[in-house]
Short mmCIF file of C-alpha atoms in Angstrom, two decimals:
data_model
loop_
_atom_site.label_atom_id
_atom_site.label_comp_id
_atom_site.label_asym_id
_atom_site.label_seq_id
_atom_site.Cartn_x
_atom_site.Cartn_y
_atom_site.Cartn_z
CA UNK A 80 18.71 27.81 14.60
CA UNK A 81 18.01 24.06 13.96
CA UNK A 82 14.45 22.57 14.99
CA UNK A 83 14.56 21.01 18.47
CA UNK A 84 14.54 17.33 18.41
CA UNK A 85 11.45 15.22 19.27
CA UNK A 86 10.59 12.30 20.74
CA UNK A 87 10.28 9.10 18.35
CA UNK A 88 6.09 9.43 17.05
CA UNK A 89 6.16 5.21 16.26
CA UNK A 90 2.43 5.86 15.14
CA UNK A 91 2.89 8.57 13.02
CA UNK A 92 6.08 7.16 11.06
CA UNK A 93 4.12 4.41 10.85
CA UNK A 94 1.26 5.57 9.29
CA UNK A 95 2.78 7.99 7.06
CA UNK A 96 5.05 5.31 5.76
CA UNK A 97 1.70 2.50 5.31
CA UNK A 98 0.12 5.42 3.59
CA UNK A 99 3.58 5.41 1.38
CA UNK A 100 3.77 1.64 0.74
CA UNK A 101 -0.45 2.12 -0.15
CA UNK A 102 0.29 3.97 -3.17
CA UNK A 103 3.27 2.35 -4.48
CA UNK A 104 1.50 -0.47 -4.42
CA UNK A 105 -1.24 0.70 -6.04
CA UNK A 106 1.25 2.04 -8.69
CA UNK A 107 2.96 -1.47 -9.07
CA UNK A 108 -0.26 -2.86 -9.60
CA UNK A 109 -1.00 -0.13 -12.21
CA UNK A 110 1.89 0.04 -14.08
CA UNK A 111 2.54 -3.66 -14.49
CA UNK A 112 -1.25 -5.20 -14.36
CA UNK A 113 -3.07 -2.39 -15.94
CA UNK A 114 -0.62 -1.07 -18.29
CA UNK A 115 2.22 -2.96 -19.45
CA UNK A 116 0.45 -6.34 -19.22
CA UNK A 117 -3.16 -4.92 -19.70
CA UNK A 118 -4.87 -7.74 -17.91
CA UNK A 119 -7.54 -5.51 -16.59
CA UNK A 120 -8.75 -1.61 -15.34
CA UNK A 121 -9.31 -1.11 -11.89
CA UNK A 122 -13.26 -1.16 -13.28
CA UNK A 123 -14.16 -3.96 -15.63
CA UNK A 124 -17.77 -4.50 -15.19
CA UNK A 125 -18.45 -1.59 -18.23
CA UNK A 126 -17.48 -0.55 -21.07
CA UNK A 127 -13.55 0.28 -22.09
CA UNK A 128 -13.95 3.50 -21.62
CA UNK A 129 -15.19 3.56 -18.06
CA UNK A 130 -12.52 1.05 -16.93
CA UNK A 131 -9.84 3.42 -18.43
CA UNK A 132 -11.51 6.49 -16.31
CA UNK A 133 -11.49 4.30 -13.30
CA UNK A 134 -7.58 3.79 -13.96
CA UNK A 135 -7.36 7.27 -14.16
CA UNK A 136 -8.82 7.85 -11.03
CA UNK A 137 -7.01 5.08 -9.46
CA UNK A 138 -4.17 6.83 -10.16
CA UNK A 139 -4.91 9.90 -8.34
CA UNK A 140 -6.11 8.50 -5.26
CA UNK A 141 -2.46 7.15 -5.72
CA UNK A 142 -0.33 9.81 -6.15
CA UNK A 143 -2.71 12.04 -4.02
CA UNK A 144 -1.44 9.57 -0.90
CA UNK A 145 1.72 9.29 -2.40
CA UNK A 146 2.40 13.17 -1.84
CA UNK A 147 0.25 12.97 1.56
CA UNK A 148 2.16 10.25 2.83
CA UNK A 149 5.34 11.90 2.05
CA UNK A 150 4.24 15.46 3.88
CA UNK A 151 4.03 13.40 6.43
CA UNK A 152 7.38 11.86 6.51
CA UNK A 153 9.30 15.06 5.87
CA UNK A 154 7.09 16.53 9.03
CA UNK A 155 8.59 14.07 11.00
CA UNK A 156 11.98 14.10 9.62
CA UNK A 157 11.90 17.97 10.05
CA UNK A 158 11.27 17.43 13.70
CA UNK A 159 13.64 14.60 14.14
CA UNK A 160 10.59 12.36 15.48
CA UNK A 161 10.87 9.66 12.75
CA UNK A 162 10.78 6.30 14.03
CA UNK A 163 12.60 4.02 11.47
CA UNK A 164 12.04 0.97 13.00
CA UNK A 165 8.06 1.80 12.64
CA UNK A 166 8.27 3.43 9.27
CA UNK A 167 9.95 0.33 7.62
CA UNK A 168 7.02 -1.83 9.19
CA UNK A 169 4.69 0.55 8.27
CA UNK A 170 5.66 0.78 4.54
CA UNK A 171 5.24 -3.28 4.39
CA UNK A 172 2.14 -3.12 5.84
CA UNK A 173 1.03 -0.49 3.64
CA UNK A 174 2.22 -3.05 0.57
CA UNK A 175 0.50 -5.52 1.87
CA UNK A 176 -2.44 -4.47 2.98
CA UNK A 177 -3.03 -3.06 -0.31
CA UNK A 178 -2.17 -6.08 -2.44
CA UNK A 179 -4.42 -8.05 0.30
CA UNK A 180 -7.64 -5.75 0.18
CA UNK A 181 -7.39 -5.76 -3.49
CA UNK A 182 -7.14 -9.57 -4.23
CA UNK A 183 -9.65 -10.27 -1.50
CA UNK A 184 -11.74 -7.09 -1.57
CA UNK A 185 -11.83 -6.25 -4.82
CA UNK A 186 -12.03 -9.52 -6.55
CA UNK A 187 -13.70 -11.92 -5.13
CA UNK A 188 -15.87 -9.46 -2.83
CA UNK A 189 -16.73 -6.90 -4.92
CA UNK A 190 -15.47 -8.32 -8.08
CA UNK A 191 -14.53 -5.19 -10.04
CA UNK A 192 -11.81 -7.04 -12.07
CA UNK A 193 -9.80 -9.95 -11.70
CA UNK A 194 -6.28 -10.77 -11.90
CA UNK A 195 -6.12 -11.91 -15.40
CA UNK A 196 -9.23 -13.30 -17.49
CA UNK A 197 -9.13 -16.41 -20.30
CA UNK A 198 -7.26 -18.47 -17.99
CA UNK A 199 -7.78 -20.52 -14.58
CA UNK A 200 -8.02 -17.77 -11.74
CA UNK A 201 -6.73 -20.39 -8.86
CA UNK A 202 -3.20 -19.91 -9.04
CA UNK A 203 -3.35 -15.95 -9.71
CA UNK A 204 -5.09 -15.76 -6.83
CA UNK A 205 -3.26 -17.75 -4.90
CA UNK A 206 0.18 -15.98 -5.46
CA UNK A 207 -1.62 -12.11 -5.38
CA UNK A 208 -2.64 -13.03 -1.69
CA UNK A 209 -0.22 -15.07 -0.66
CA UNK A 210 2.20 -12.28 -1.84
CA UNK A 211 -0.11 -9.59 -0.19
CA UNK A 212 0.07 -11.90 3.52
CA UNK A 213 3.56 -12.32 3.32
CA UNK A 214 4.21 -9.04 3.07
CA UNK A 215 1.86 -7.89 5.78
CA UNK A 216 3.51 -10.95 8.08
CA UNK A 217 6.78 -9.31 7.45
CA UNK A 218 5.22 -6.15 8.39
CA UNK A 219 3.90 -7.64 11.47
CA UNK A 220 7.26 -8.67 12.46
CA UNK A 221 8.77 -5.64 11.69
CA UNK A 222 6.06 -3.69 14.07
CA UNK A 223 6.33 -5.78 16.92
CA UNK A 224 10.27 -5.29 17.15
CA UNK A 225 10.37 -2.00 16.74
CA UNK A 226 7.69 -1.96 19.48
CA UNK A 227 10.33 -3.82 21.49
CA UNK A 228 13.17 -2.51 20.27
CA UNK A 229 14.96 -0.76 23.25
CA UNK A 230 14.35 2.83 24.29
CA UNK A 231 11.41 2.71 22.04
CA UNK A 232 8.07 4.25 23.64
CA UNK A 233 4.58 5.32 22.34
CA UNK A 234 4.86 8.87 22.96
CA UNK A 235 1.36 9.75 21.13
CA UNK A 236 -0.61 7.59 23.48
#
C-alpha cells in the first residue's frame, strides 16, 4: 500500500530546498574560491593552518545541511506534499542568500577573508553581491508566483 497523498507543504519544500541551495553554495564557493583558485580559507585572520581547519569545518556545516536538506525533501516527496513551485524558489534563495551573507557578512562585516587579496577589491565585490541579489531577486520572483500560482495554499499556517 502506497503512502496517502498530502496536501502541497509550500513552507517546508521551501525550506528544505533553501537549506539545499545553502550548501551548494557554500560548496561552489569552496571548491572554486578556496580550492582550485586558492584565493582564500573561510578563516584568514591566522595562521595557514587555522584557515585550512576552518575550510574543513566549512565543509561540514556544508554537507551536514546538504544531507539535512535532502531528508527533508525525500520526506516530502515520500508523502507527495512537495511543492515545486516553492522548492525551485527556495533553492535560489538558498544560493543567494548564501553568496549575499557571505560577501556582505563575512567580508566587509566581519571580515574573515576577502574575495581575492593583491588586487583592487571593488569590482570582486561588486560582482559576488550583485551575483548573490540577483539570485535572491529571482528567488523572490519565483516565491511570489508560486504563492499565486493557482490551487496553491499555505496548508502549514
Amino acid at each position: 500500500m502506497g503512502v496517502p497523498r498530502s496536501s502541497p507543504r509550500s513552507g517546508r519544500s521551501m525550506a528544505a530546498a533553501a537549506l539545499i541551495g545553502v550548501a551548494v553554495m557554500a560548496a561552489v564557493d569552496e571548491i572554486v574560491f578556496h580550492q582550485l583558485l586558492g584565493w582564500h580559507h573561510f578563516y584568514d585572520r591566522s595562521t595557514p593552518a587555522v584557515g585550512l581547519l576552518s575550510d574543513g569545518l566549512l565543509h561540514t556545516a556544508e554537507l551536514l545541511a546538504l544531507v539535512a536538506g535532502f531528508v527533508m525533501w525525500a520526506d516530502l516527496r515520500r508523502r507527495r506534499a512537495l511543492s515545486p513551485g516553492h522548492a525551485w524558489a527556495g533553492l535560489l534563495l538558498g544560493l543567494g542568500g548564501f553568496q549575499l551573507f557571505d560577501g556582505l557578512v563575512d567580508h566587509k562585516v566581519l571580515r574573515v577573508h576577502q574575495i581575492r587579496y593583491g588586487v583592487e577589491l571593488l569590482p570582486y565585490d561588486l560582482a559576488w553581491n550583485a551575483a548573490g541579489a540577483v539570485l535572491l531577486l529571482i528567488g523572490a520572483g519565483l516565491a511570489l508566483r508560486a504563492r499565486r500560482a493557482p490551487g496553491a495554499k499555505d496548508t502549514e499556517r
